Amino acid sequence: MATLHTLGIVGAGQMGAGIAHVAAAAGLTVLLADADRGRAEAGKAGVAKRMARAVEKGKLEAAAMHAALERITPVDDVGAFGPAQLAIEAVSENEALKSRIFADLDAVLGDTAIRATNTSSIPITRLAARTKFPERFIGMHFMNPVPVMELVEIIRGLATSDATYEATQGLAQRMGKTTVVTRDMPGFAINRILMPMINEAVYTLYEGIASAEDIDTGMKLGTNQPMGPLTLADFIGLDTCLAIMEVLHQGLGDTKYRPCPLLRQYVEAGWLGRKTGRGFHTY
Ligand code: NAD
């Protein structure tokens, strides 16, 4: 593929905006879409706020911030993604929604463009099979918060071509990320290990074994993690955690992945964690 210069990102929530941030900082032109233009604008405003904080702390030059922000254009919808050589989907963790987005992308992207998904758990092969060019489809799983976390988990679907893999790997490197490659199975590798731990922390709370504060302090100080599992769940979003556990449970068919009923109840209450101001902790 010719040098990659334009990226389309659909979903301007915490992950999509984070990907836009690092892509623009790496010199790429970014077209940013969400369910509507206002949300895409809000995603960009979030990037501006985080970059301004980095400037205040002396970690980023003001000129570099302005140049990066100029490279991000919020658009009405993916209909504007024609010039994109690679599109990354970062909408909510819902398979039907993601499939609809990829059908829309097929109608607008050029035949050589790469389609990448930031899904946390949904099999790449299954999403790819519903698109026009499964060989140009790949999983590009960024970690949250994207500007801070160094890893990108790359997941090849059964049909993903070597050229698609190499271009994606090159893009991740250009964004300053380290990559690992994992096989396409529900939850891949990182969330296959992380989410059952978070789910078990919720069971530990549910069964009254320890308070949320003690679970987090215990795991933080006792296992040397930067934050406790319930704080991390709040940070990821409890809706996303539940969706990932559902994919693991259904996709791998093992009862050990059964989502904790308390996790489900919090999601039903709209207590989704940091993004709604309340989860296992209040913000
Ligand atoms: P989020 O809720 O912050 O953002 C999701 C965005 O999708 C929202 O802005 C929403 O408006 C948008 N959206 C919903 N329907 C849409 C539509 N029809 N068209 C366009 N946009 C639409 O969620 P997030 O945490 O950014 O997660 C996004 C994806 O990234 C999910 O697949 C999630 O599993 C994955 N992911 C999340 C994390 C994490 O820690 N939160 C980490 C890695 C990957």
mmCIF file of C-alpha atoms and ligand atoms in Angstrom:
data_model
loop_
_atom_site.group_PDB
_atom_site.id
_atom_site.type_symbol
_atom_site.label_atom_id
_atom_site.label_comp_id
_atom_site.label_asym_id
_atom_site.label_seq_id
_atom_site.Cartn_x
_atom_site.Cartn_y
_atom_site.Cartn_z
ATOM 1 C CA MET A 1 0.000 0.000 0.000
ATOM 2 C CA ALA A 2 1.167 3.572 -0.694
ATOM 3 C CA THR A 3 2.164 5.495 2.449
ATOM 4 C CA LEU A 4 -0.821 5.725 4.703
ATOM 5 C CA HIS A 5 -1.923 9.318 5.189
ATOM 6 C CA THR A 6 -5.652 9.329 5.920
ATOM 7 C CA LEU A 7 -7.453 7.380 8.593
ATOM 8 C CA GLY A 8 -11.214 7.159 9.113
ATOM 9 C CA ILE A 9 -12.312 6.482 12.693
ATOM 10 C CA VAL A 10 -15.925 5.668 13.481
ATOM 11 C CA GLY A 11 -16.952 5.890 17.120
ATOM 12 C CA ALA A 12 -15.630 8.970 18.915
ATOM 13 C CA GLY A 13 -16.067 7.668 22.468
ATOM 14 C CA GLN A 14 -13.174 7.057 24.827
ATOM 15 C CA MET A 15 -11.404 4.665 22.443
ATOM 16 C CA GLY A 16 -12.162 6.328 19.085
ATOM 17 C CA ALA A 17 -11.130 9.738 20.394
ATOM 18 C CA GLY A 18 -7.986 8.211 21.900
ATOM 19 C CA ILE A 19 -7.070 6.603 18.577
ATOM 20 C CA ALA A 20 -7.698 9.941 16.816
ATOM 21 C CA HIS A 21 -5.371 11.582 19.356
ATOM 22 C CA VAL A 22 -2.391 9.287 18.711
ATOM 23 C CA ALA A 23 -3.011 9.118 14.959
ATOM 24 C CA ALA A 24 -3.063 12.914 14.588
ATOM 25 C CA ALA A 25 -0.020 13.233 16.836
ATOM 26 C CA ALA A 26 1.749 10.766 14.512
ATOM 27 C CA GLY A 27 1.041 13.034 11.525
ATOM 28 C CA LEU A 28 -1.981 11.268 10.027
ATOM 29 C CA THR A 29 -5.059 13.054 8.738
ATOM 30 C CA VAL A 30 -8.089 11.814 10.667
ATOM 31 C CA LEU A 31 -11.760 11.799 9.673
ATOM 32 C CA LEU A 32 -13.763 11.250 12.860
ATOM 33 C CA ALA A 33 -17.387 10.051 12.787
ATOM 34 C CA ASP A 34 -19.905 9.008 15.422
ATOM 35 C CA ALA A 35 -23.687 8.562 15.493
ATOM 36 C CA ASP A 36 -23.946 12.274 14.681
ATOM 37 C CA ARG A 37 -21.713 15.248 14.003
ATOM 38 C CA GLY A 38 -22.147 16.639 17.545
ATOM 39 C CA ARG A 39 -20.668 13.507 19.107
ATOM 40 C CA ALA A 40 -17.766 13.537 16.670
ATOM 41 C CA GLU A 41 -17.137 17.194 17.624
ATOM 42 C CA ALA A 42 -17.279 16.215 21.302
ATOM 43 C CA GLY A 43 -14.706 13.491 20.652
ATOM 44 C CA LYS A 44 -12.355 16.033 19.115
ATOM 45 C CA ALA A 45 -12.998 18.486 21.982
ATOM 46 C CA GLY A 46 -11.903 15.749 24.396
ATOM 47 C CA VAL A 47 -8.670 15.288 22.447
ATOM 48 C CA ALA A 48 -8.079 19.078 22.560
ATOM 49 C CA LYS A 49 -8.578 19.071 26.335
ATOM 50 C CA ARG A 50 -6.171 16.187 26.916
ATOM 51 C CA MET A 51 -3.557 17.689 24.595
ATOM 52 C CA ALA A 52 -3.865 21.081 26.347
ATOM 53 C CA ARG A 53 -3.179 19.327 29.650
ATOM 54 C CA ALA A 54 -0.058 17.757 28.119
ATOM 55 C CA VAL A 55 1.079 21.224 26.965
ATOM 56 C CA GLU A 56 0.537 22.602 30.503
ATOM 57 C CA LYS A 57 2.672 19.813 31.906
ATOM 58 C CA GLY A 58 5.404 20.563 29.345
ATOM 59 C CA LYS A 59 4.981 17.162 27.653
ATOM 60 C CA LEU A 60 3.825 18.570 24.315
ATOM 61 C CA GLU A 61 4.702 21.719 22.330
ATOM 62 C CA ALA A 62 1.740 24.076 21.769
ATOM 63 C CA ALA A 63 2.553 24.205 18.042
ATOM 64 C CA ALA A 64 2.492 20.405 17.823
ATOM 65 C CA MET A 65 -0.902 20.397 19.563
ATOM 66 C CA HIS A 66 -2.362 22.918 17.112
ATOM 67 C CA ALA A 67 -0.991 21.027 14.120
ATOM 68 C CA ALA A 68 -2.350 17.709 15.421
ATOM 69 C CA LEU A 69 -5.797 19.167 16.144
ATOM 70 C CA GLU A 70 -5.947 20.634 12.649
ATOM 71 C CA ARG A 71 -5.468 17.152 11.271
ATOM 72 C CA ILE A 72 -8.674 15.875 12.963
ATOM 73 C CA THR A 73 -11.894 16.599 11.077
ATOM 74 C CA PRO A 74 -15.210 15.631 12.668
ATOM 75 C CA VAL A 75 -17.615 14.500 9.937
ATOM 76 C CA ASP A 76 -21.367 13.793 9.772
ATOM 77 C CA ASP A 77 -21.004 10.070 9.111
ATOM 78 C CA VAL A 78 -18.820 7.447 7.416
ATOM 79 C CA GLY A 79 -20.084 8.702 4.050
ATOM 80 C CA ALA A 80 -17.121 11.117 4.241
ATOM 81 C CA PHE A 81 -14.535 8.300 4.527
ATOM 82 C CA GLY A 82 -13.856 8.029 0.751
ATOM 83 C CA PRO A 83 -10.234 9.278 1.024
ATOM 84 C CA ALA A 84 -9.387 6.967 3.947
ATOM 85 C CA GLN A 85 -6.876 4.215 3.242
ATOM 86 C CA LEU A 86 -7.652 2.569 6.538
ATOM 87 C CA ALA A 87 -10.822 2.788 8.631
ATOM 88 C CA ILE A 88 -10.926 1.836 12.292
ATOM 89 C CA GLU A 89 -14.266 0.993 13.860
ATOM 90 C CA ALA A 90 -14.550 1.851 17.581
ATOM 91 C CA VAL A 91 -18.312 1.930 18.203
ATOM 92 C CA SER A 92 -19.944 0.221 21.205
ATOM 93 C CA GLU A 93 -19.231 -3.495 21.747
ATOM 94 C CA ASN A 94 -22.296 -4.751 19.870
ATOM 95 C CA GLU A 95 -21.921 -7.192 17.000
ATOM 96 C CA ALA A 96 -25.049 -6.165 15.063
ATOM 97 C CA LEU A 97 -24.056 -2.496 15.281
ATOM 98 C CA LYS A 98 -20.488 -3.193 14.177
ATOM 99 C CA SER A 99 -21.717 -5.285 11.229
ATOM 100 C CA ARG A 100 -23.984 -2.432 10.115
ATOM 101 C CA ILE A 101 -21.082 0.001 10.309
ATOM 102 C CA PHE A 102 -18.875 -2.288 8.178
ATOM 103 C CA ALA A 103 -21.647 -2.604 5.574
ATOM 104 C CA ASP A 104 -21.768 1.215 5.428
ATOM 105 C CA LEU A 105 -17.972 1.313 5.135
ATOM 106 C CA ASP A 106 -18.021 -1.205 2.264
ATOM 107 C CA ALA A 107 -20.238 1.195 0.336
ATOM 108 C CA VAL A 108 -17.851 4.117 0.680
ATOM 109 C CA LEU A 109 -14.257 2.871 1.096
ATOM 110 C CA GLY A 110 -12.070 2.216 -1.917
ATOM 111 C CA ASP A 111 -11.337 -1.412 -2.821
ATOM 112 C CA THR A 112 -7.797 -1.298 -1.451
ATOM 113 C CA ALA A 113 -8.656 0.268 1.916
ATOM 114 C CA ILE A 114 -8.127 -1.728 5.091
ATOM 115 C CA ARG A 115 -11.017 -2.249 7.512
ATOM 116 C CA ALA A 116 -9.917 -2.574 11.143
ATOM 117 C CA THR A 117 -11.990 -3.121 14.257
ATOM 118 C CA ASN A 118 -11.087 -2.141 17.806
ATOM 119 C CA THR A 119 -13.451 -4.758 19.216
ATOM 120 C CA SER A 120 -12.442 -6.125 22.615
ATOM 121 C CA SER A 121 -13.765 -9.599 22.009
ATOM 122 C CA ILE A 122 -15.930 -10.244 18.935
ATOM 123 C CA PRO A 123 -14.344 -12.741 16.512
ATOM 124 C CA ILE A 124 -12.633 -10.990 13.592
ATOM 125 C CA THR A 125 -13.319 -13.826 11.147
ATOM 126 C CA ARG A 126 -17.067 -13.525 11.754
ATOM 127 C CA LEU A 127 -17.135 -9.736 11.279
ATOM 128 C CA ALA A 128 -14.856 -10.026 8.228
ATOM 129 C CA ALA A 129 -16.998 -12.674 6.537
ATOM 130 C CA ARG A 130 -19.855 -10.178 6.262
ATOM 131 C CA THR A 131 -17.704 -7.598 4.438
ATOM 132 C CA LYS A 132 -16.721 -7.322 0.780
ATOM 133 C CA PHE A 133 -13.002 -7.916 1.345
ATOM 134 C CA PRO A 134 -12.306 -10.254 4.291
ATOM 135 C CA GLU A 135 -8.637 -10.335 3.282
ATOM 136 C CA ARG A 136 -8.469 -6.610 4.024
ATOM 137 C CA PHE A 137 -10.066 -6.941 7.456
ATOM 138 C CA ILE A 138 -8.165 -7.101 10.764
ATOM 139 C CA GLY A 139 -8.462 -6.609 14.524
ATOM 140 C CA MET A 140 -6.543 -3.646 15.896
ATOM 141 C CA HIS A 141 -7.200 -3.722 19.627
ATOM 142 C CA PHE A 142 -5.937 -0.574 21.334
ATOM 143 C CA MET A 143 -5.819 -0.326 25.119
ATOM 144 C CA ASN A 144 -7.431 2.380 27.239
ATOM 145 C CA PRO A 145 -6.362 5.202 27.547
ATOM 146 C CA VAL A 146 -4.909 5.001 24.053
ATOM 147 C CA PRO A 147 -2.383 7.873 24.388
ATOM 148 C CA VAL A 148 -0.926 6.257 27.529
ATOM 149 C CA MET A 149 -1.053 2.512 26.928
ATOM 150 C CA GLU A 150 1.745 1.113 24.835
ATOM 151 C CA LEU A 151 0.136 -2.063 23.533
ATOM 152 C CA VAL A 152 -1.885 -2.844 20.433
ATOM 153 C CA GLU A 153 -3.127 -6.436 20.142
ATOM 154 C CA ILE A 154 -3.365 -7.358 16.468
ATOM 155 C CA ILE A 155 -5.769 -10.141 15.584
ATOM 156 C CA ARG A 156 -5.714 -11.773 12.172
ATOM 157 C CA GLY A 157 -8.938 -13.290 10.898
ATOM 158 C CA LEU A 158 -8.737 -16.534 8.900
ATOM 159 C CA ALA A 159 -8.747 -14.597 5.624
ATOM 160 C CA THR A 160 -6.574 -11.605 6.653
ATOM 161 C CA SER A 161 -3.788 -11.155 4.073
ATOM 162 C CA ASP A 162 -0.106 -10.662 4.912
ATOM 163 C CA ALA A 163 -0.226 -7.221 3.252
ATOM 164 C CA THR A 164 -3.109 -6.163 5.535
ATOM 165 C CA TYR A 165 -1.272 -7.438 8.591
ATOM 166 C CA GLU A 166 1.969 -5.678 7.627
ATOM 167 C CA ALA A 167 0.245 -2.338 6.926
ATOM 168 C CA THR A 168 -1.592 -2.519 10.261
ATOM 169 C CA GLN A 169 1.559 -3.435 12.131
ATOM 170 C CA GLY A 170 3.344 -0.502 10.436
ATOM 171 C CA LEU A 171 0.560 1.871 11.457
ATOM 172 C CA ALA A 172 0.718 0.749 15.092
ATOM 173 C CA GLN A 173 4.478 1.286 15.095
ATOM 174 C CA ARG A 174 4.064 4.716 13.590
ATOM 175 C CA MET A 175 1.724 5.541 16.466
ATOM 176 C CA GLY A 176 4.506 4.551 18.853
ATOM 177 C CA LYS A 177 2.875 1.299 19.937
ATOM 178 C CA THR A 178 4.267 -2.156 20.610
ATOM 179 C CA THR A 179 2.231 -4.970 19.106
ATOM 180 C CA VAL A 180 1.448 -8.567 19.951
ATOM 181 C CA VAL A 181 -0.306 -10.892 17.528
ATOM 182 C CA THR A 182 -2.996 -13.222 18.774
ATOM 183 C CA ARG A 183 -5.217 -15.906 17.269
ATOM 184 C CA ASP A 184 -8.797 -15.091 16.473
ATOM 185 C CA MET A 185 -10.853 -16.641 19.262
ATOM 186 C CA PRO A 186 -13.516 -14.854 21.382
ATOM 187 C CA GLY A 187 -11.763 -12.341 23.658
ATOM 188 C CA PHE A 188 -8.413 -13.003 21.878
ATOM 189 C CA ALA A 189 -5.626 -13.120 24.523
ATOM 190 C CA ILE A 190 -5.652 -9.962 26.652
ATOM 191 C CA ASN A 191 -9.342 -9.887 27.570
ATOM 192 C CA ARG A 192 -9.495 -13.683 27.833
ATOM 193 C CA ILE A 193 -7.179 -13.269 30.818
ATOM 194 C CA LEU A 194 -8.177 -9.830 32.148
ATOM 195 C CA MET A 195 -11.984 -9.997 32.042
ATOM 196 C CA PRO A 196 -12.447 -13.204 34.053
ATOM 197 C CA MET A 197 -10.307 -11.563 36.753
ATOM 198 C CA ILE A 198 -12.542 -8.477 36.745
ATOM 199 C CA ASN A 199 -15.673 -10.666 36.706
ATOM 200 C CA GLU A 200 -14.292 -12.642 39.683
ATOM 201 C CA ALA A 201 -13.704 -9.363 41.531
ATOM 202 C CA VAL A 202 -17.391 -8.514 40.966
ATOM 203 C CA TYR A 203 -18.389 -11.969 42.307
ATOM 204 C CA THR A 204 -16.175 -11.324 45.339
ATOM 205 C CA LEU A 205 -18.138 -8.131 45.992
ATOM 206 C CA TYR A 206 -21.491 -9.810 45.173
ATOM 207 C CA GLU A 207 -20.860 -12.627 47.636
ATOM 208 C CA GLY A 208 -19.943 -10.146 50.380
ATOM 209 C CA ILE A 209 -16.395 -11.409 50.753
ATOM 210 C CA ALA A 210 -14.915 -7.895 50.780
ATOM 211 C CA SER A 211 -15.970 -4.306 50.101
ATOM 212 C CA ALA A 212 -15.219 -2.654 46.749
ATOM 213 C CA GLU A 213 -12.567 -0.516 48.454
ATOM 214 C CA ASP A 214 -10.891 -3.525 50.078
ATOM 215 C CA ILE A 215 -10.965 -5.596 46.872
ATOM 216 C CA ASP A 216 -9.253 -2.772 45.013
ATOM 217 C CA THR A 217 -6.755 -1.921 47.739
ATOM 218 C CA GLY A 218 -6.015 -5.612 48.240
ATOM 219 C CA MET A 219 -5.353 -6.311 44.572
ATOM 220 C CA LYS A 220 -3.462 -3.070 44.050
ATOM 221 C CA LEU A 221 -1.086 -3.476 46.975
ATOM 222 C CA GLY A 222 -1.151 -7.260 47.135
ATOM 223 C CA THR A 223 -0.549 -8.047 43.473
ATOM 224 C CA ASN A 224 1.193 -4.863 42.407
ATOM 225 C CA GLN A 225 -1.379 -3.724 39.831
ATOM 226 C CA PRO A 226 -1.601 0.003 39.091
ATOM 227 C CA MET A 227 -5.296 0.025 40.032
ATOM 228 C CA GLY A 228 -7.728 -2.475 41.538
ATOM 229 C CA PRO A 229 -9.969 -4.579 39.242
ATOM 230 C CA LEU A 230 -13.221 -2.771 40.133
ATOM 231 C CA THR A 231 -11.633 0.633 39.480
ATOM 232 C CA LEU A 232 -10.331 -0.755 36.199
ATOM 233 C CA ALA A 233 -13.824 -2.052 35.323
ATOM 234 C CA ASP A 234 -15.260 1.424 36.008
ATOM 235 C CA PHE A 235 -12.590 2.858 33.785
ATOM 236 C CA ILE A 236 -13.240 0.424 30.910
ATOM 237 C CA GLY A 237 -17.034 0.838 31.190
ATOM 238 C CA LEU A 238 -19.249 -1.788 32.838
ATOM 239 C CA ASP A 239 -21.331 -2.141 29.646
ATOM 240 C CA THR A 240 -18.165 -3.033 27.742
ATOM 241 C CA CYS A 241 -17.071 -5.484 30.486
ATOM 242 C CA LEU A 242 -20.476 -7.204 30.400
ATOM 243 C CA ALA A 243 -20.473 -7.379 26.597
ATOM 244 C CA ILE A 244 -17.012 -8.996 26.630
ATOM 245 C CA MET A 245 -18.047 -11.562 29.262
ATOM 246 C CA GLU A 246 -21.119 -12.418 27.144
ATOM 247 C CA VAL A 247 -18.904 -12.985 24.091
ATOM 248 C CA LEU A 248 -16.531 -15.208 26.124
ATOM 249 C CA HIS A 249 -19.438 -17.123 27.697
ATOM 250 C CA GLN A 250 -21.323 -17.711 24.460
ATOM 251 C CA GLY A 251 -18.306 -18.059 22.192
ATOM 252 C CA LEU A 252 -16.265 -20.465 24.321
ATOM 253 C CA GLY A 253 -19.283 -22.204 25.858
ATOM 254 C CA ASP A 254 -17.728 -22.603 29.301
ATOM 255 C CA THR A 255 -19.693 -21.691 32.444
ATOM 256 C CA LYS A 256 -16.514 -20.289 34.006
ATOM 257 C CA TYR A 257 -17.158 -17.159 31.917
ATOM 258 C CA ARG A 258 -20.709 -16.560 33.283
ATOM 259 C CA PRO A 259 -21.071 -12.792 33.824
ATOM 260 C CA CYS A 260 -21.683 -11.934 37.483
ATOM 261 C CA PRO A 261 -25.376 -10.986 38.044
ATOM 262 C CA LEU A 262 -24.224 -7.877 39.920
ATOM 263 C CA LEU A 263 -22.334 -6.674 36.837
ATOM 264 C CA ARG A 264 -25.491 -7.131 34.778
ATOM 265 C CA GLN A 265 -27.581 -5.298 37.381
ATOM 266 C CA TYR A 266 -25.221 -2.304 37.453
ATOM 267 C CA VAL A 267 -25.427 -2.064 33.652
ATOM 268 C CA GLU A 268 -29.236 -2.267 33.812
ATOM 269 C CA ALA A 269 -29.173 0.570 36.372
ATOM 270 C CA GLY A 270 -27.119 2.690 33.964
ATOM 271 C CA TRP A 271 -24.180 2.622 36.383
ATOM 272 C CA LEU A 272 -21.570 2.182 33.689
ATOM 273 C CA GLY A 273 -18.535 3.431 35.606
ATOM 274 C CA ARG A 274 -16.502 6.567 35.163
ATOM 275 C CA LYS A 275 -18.297 7.633 31.971
ATOM 276 C CA THR A 276 -21.645 7.941 33.795
ATOM 277 C CA GLY A 277 -20.179 9.103 37.124
ATOM 278 C CA ARG A 278 -21.086 5.923 38.979
ATOM 279 C CA GLY A 279 -20.030 2.295 38.835
ATOM 280 C CA PHE A 280 -18.435 0.306 41.641
ATOM 281 C CA HIS A 281 -17.130 3.682 42.813
ATOM 282 C CA THR A 282 -18.526 7.206 42.376
ATOM 283 C CA TYR A 283 -16.762 9.922 40.353
HETATM 284 P P1 NAD B 1 -17.793 4.417 24.358
HETATM 285 O O1 NAD B 1 -19.135 4.113 24.901
HETATM 286 O O2 NAD B 1 -16.940 5.417 25.048
HETATM 287 O O3 NAD B 1 -17.903 4.882 22.826
HETATM 288 C C1 NAD B 1 -18.691 4.220 21.874
HETATM 289 C C2 NAD B 1 -19.070 5.240 20.825
HETATM 290 O O4 NAD B 1 -19.783 4.580 19.766
HETATM 291 C C3 NAD B 1 -19.973 6.347 21.377
HETATM 292 O O5 NAD B 1 -19.377 7.609 21.136
HETATM 293 C C4 NAD B 1 -21.260 6.149 20.588
HETATM 294 O O6 NAD B 1 -21.949 7.359 20.319
HETATM 295 C C5 NAD B 1 -20.724 5.522 19.304
HETATM 296 N N1 NAD B 1 -21.787 4.908 18.515
HETATM 297 C C6 NAD B 1 -22.847 4.173 18.941
HETATM 298 N N2 NAD B 1 -23.625 3.866 17.899
HETATM 299 C C7 NAD B 1 -23.070 4.411 16.786
HETATM 300 C C8 NAD B 1 -23.417 4.434 15.406
HETATM 301 N N3 NAD B 1 -24.515 3.831 14.947
HETATM 302 N N4 NAD B 1 -22.595 5.081 14.545
HETATM 303 C C9 NAD B 1 -21.494 5.697 14.979
HETATM 304 N N5 NAD B 1 -21.106 5.711 16.284
HETATM 305 C C10 NAD B 1 -21.882 5.061 17.169
HETATM 306 O O7 NAD B 1 -17.050 2.999 24.243
HETATM 307 P P2 NAD B 1 -15.473 2.723 24.117
HETATM 308 O O8 NAD B 1 -14.948 2.384 25.456
HETATM 309 O O9 NAD B 1 -14.851 3.810 23.311
HETATM 310 O O10 NAD B 1 -15.495 1.356 23.284
HETATM 311 C C11 NAD B 1 -15.558 1.341 21.880
HETATM 312 C C12 NAD B 1 -15.022 0.017 21.356
HETATM 313 O O11 NAD B 1 -13.674 -0.136 21.809
HETATM 314 C C13 NAD B 1 -15.786 -1.207 21.840
HETATM 315 O O12 NAD B 1 -15.782 -2.174 20.833
HETATM 316 C C14 NAD B 1 -14.947 -1.669 23.016
HETATM 317 O O13 NAD B 1 -15.097 -3.035 23.277
HETATM 318 C C15 NAD B 1 -13.548 -1.374 22.493
HETATM 319 N N6 NAD B 1 -12.514 -1.236 23.524
HETATM 320 C C16 NAD B 1 -12.797 -0.601 24.698
HETATM 321 C C17 NAD B 1 -11.810 -0.488 25.654
HETATM 322 C C18 NAD B 1 -12.091 0.195 26.955
HETATM 323 O O14 NAD B 1 -11.298 0.064 27.880
HETATM 324 N N7 NAD B 1 -13.164 0.936 27.090
HETATM 325 C C19 NAD B 1 -10.529 -0.983 25.408
HETATM 326 C C20 NAD B 1 -10.263 -1.581 24.188
HETATM 327 C C21 NAD B 1 -11.271 -1.708 23.246
#
